[in-house]
mmCIF file of C-alpha atoms in Angstrom:
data_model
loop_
_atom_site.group_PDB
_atom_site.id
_atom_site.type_symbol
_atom_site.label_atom_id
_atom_site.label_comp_id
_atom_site.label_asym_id
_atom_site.label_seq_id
_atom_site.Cartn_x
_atom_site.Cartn_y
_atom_site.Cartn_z
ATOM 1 C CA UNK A 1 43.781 -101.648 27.451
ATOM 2 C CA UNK A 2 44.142 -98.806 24.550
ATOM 3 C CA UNK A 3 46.670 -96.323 24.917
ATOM 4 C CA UNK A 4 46.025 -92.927 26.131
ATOM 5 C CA UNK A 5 45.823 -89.727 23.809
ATOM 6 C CA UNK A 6 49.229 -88.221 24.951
ATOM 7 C CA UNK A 7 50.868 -91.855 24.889
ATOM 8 C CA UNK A 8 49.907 -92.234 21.901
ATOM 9 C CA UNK A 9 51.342 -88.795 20.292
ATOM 10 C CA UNK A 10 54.432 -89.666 22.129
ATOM 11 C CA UNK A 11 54.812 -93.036 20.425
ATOM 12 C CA UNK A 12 54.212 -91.311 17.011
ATOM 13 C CA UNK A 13 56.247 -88.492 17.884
ATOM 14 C CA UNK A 14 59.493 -90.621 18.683
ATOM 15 C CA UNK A 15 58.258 -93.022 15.796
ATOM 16 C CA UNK A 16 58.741 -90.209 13.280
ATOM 17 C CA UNK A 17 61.884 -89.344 14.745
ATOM 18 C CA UNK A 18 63.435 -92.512 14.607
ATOM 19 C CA UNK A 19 62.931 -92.564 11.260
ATOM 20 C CA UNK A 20 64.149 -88.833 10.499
ATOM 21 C CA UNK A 21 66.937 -89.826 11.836
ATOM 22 C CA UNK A 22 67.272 -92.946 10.151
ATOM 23 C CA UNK A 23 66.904 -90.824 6.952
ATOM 24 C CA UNK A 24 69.462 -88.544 8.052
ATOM 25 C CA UNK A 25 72.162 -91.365 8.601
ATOM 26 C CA UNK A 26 71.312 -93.154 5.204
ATOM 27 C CA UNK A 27 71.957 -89.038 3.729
ATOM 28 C CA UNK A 28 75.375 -89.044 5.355
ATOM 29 C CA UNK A 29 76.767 -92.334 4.304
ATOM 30 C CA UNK A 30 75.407 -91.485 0.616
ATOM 31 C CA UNK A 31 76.791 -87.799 0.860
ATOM 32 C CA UNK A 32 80.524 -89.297 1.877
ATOM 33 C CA UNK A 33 80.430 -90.894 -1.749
ATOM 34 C CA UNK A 34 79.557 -87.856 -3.465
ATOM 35 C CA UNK A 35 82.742 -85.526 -5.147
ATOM 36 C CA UNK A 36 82.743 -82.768 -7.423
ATOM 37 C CA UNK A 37 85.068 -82.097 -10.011
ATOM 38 C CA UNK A 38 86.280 -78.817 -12.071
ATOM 39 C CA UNK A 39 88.778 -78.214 -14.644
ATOM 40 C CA UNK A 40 90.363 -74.860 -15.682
ATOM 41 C CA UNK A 41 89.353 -73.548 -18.862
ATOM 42 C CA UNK A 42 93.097 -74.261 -20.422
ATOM 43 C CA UNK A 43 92.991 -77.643 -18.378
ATOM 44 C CA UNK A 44 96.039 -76.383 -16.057
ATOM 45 C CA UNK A 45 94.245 -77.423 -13.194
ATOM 46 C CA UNK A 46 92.011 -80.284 -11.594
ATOM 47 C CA UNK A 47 90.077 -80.159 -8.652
ATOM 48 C CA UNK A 48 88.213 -82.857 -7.008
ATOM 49 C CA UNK A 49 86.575 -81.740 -3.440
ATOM 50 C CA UNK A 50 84.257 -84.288 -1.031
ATOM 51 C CA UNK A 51 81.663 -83.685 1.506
ATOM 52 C CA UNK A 52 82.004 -80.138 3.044
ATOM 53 C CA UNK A 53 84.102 -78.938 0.019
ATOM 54 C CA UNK A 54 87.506 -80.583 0.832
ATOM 55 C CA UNK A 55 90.130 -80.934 -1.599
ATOM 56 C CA UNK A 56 90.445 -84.645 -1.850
ATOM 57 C CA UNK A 57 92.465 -84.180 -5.337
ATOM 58 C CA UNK A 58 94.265 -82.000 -7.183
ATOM 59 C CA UNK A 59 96.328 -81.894 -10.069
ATOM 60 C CA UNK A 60 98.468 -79.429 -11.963
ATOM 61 C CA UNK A 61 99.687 -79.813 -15.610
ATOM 62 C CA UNK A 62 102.690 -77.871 -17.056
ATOM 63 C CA UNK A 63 99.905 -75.294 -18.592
ATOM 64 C CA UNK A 64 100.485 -73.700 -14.998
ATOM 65 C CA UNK A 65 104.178 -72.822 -15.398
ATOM 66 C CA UNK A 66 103.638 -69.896 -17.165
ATOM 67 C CA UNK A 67 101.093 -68.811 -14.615
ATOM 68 C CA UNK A 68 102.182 -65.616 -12.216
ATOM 69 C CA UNK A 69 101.849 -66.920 -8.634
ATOM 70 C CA UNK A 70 98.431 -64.208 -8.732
ATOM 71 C CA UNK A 71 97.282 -66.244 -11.593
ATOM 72 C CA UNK A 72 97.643 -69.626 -10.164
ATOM 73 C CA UNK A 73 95.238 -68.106 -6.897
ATOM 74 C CA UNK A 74 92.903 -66.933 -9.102
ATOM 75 C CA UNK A 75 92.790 -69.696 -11.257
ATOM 76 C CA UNK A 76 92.902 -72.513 -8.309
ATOM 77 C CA UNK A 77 89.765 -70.500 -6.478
ATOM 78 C CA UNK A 78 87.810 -70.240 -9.245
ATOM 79 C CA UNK A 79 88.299 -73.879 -10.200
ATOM 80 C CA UNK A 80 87.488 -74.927 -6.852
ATOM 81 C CA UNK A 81 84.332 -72.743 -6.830
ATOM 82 C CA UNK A 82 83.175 -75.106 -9.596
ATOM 83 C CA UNK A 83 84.148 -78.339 -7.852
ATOM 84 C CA UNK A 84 82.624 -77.105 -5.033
ATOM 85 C CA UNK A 85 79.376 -76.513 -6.966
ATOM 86 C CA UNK A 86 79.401 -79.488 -8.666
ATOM 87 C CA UNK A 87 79.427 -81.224 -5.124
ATOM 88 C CA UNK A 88 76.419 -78.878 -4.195
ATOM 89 C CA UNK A 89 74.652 -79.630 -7.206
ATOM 90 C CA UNK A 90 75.262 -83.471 -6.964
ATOM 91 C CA UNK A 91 74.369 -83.535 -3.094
ATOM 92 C CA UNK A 92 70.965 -81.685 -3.778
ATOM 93 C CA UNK A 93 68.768 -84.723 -4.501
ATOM 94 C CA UNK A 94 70.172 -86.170 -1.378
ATOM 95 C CA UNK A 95 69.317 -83.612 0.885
ATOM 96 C CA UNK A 96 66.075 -83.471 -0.252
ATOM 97 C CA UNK A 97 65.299 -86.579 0.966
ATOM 98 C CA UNK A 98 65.965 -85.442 4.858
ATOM 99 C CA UNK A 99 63.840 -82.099 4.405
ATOM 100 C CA UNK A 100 60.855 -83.057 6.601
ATOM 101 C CA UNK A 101 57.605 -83.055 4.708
ATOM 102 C CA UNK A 102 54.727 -80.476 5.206
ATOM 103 C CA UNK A 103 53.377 -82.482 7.487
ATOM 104 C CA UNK A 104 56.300 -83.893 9.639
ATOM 105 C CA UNK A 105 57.187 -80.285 9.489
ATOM 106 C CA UNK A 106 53.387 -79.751 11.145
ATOM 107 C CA UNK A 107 53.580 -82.312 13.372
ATOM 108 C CA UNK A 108 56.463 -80.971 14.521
ATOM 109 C CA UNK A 109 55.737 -77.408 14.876
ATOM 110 C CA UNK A 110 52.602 -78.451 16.771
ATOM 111 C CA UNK A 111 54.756 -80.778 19.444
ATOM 112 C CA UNK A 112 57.246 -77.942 19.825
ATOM 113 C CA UNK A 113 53.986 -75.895 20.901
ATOM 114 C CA UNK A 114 52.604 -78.306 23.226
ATOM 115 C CA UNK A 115 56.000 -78.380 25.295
ATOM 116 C CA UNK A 116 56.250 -74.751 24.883
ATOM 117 C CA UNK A 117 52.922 -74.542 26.727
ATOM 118 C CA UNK A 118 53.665 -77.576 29.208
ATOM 119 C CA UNK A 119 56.682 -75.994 30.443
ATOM 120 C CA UNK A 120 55.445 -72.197 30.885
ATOM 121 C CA UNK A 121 52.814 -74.301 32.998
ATOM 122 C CA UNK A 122 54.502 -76.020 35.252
ATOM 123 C CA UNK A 123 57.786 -73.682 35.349
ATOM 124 C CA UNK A 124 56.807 -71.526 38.564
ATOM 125 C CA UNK A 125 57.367 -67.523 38.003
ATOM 126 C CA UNK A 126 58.334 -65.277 40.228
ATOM 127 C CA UNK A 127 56.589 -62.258 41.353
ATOM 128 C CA UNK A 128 59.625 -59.956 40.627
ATOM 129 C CA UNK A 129 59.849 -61.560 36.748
ATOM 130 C CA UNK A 130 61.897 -64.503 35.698
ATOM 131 C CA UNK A 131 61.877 -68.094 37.256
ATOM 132 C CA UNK A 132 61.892 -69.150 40.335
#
């Protein structure tokens, strides 16, 4: 016996996102490796953040003693700016491989319409507004 239409798009649907999300989990476990690392211009400081920007390292050489304490903030944001791009930059190629493609994207634009349309169907209204 063949499977209906709507079976069918169902069994595709959760097909693709099984695999989106199989995609996405593969993208995590490689994004956990990933770091960034920046260096002050005088090489004072050391930064090393890991997913979501965290400082997972960081390392100040005697260059930093004669550093006000306004100096050292300054210097320790703008070096972790860096890392932090550095992550971003690294973690770009990764992401890319979770962005749905034009057509997953289509596919599931047009599902999200269908239940749009399947629930203002069978979601009674009443006569004052609103549902019932």
């Amino acid at each position: 016996m063949s499977e209906s239409a709507p079976q069918s798009h169902t069994d595709d649907a959760l097909r693709a996102v099984w695999e989106r999300a199989e995609r996405v989990r593969e993208a995590s476990e490689k994004l956990r490796e990933i770091v960034g690392t920046a260096e002050s211009p005088d090489g004072g400081i050391r930064i090393t953040v890991g997913g979501n920007g965290i400082i997972t390292e960081l390392s100040l050489s005697p260059v930093v003693d004669g550093y006000s304490p306004e100096e050292l903030r300054e210097a320790i944001l703008s070096t972790l700016q860096r890392a932090r791009g550095e992550w971003q930059q690294r973690s770009e190629p990764i992401l890319g491989l979770v962005k749905p493609s034009e057509e997953e994207q289509a596919q599931a634009d047009a599902a999200k319409a269908r239940l749009e349309s399947f629930l203002a169907l069978s979601v009674p209204r009443s006569p004052l507004g609103g549902n019932v």
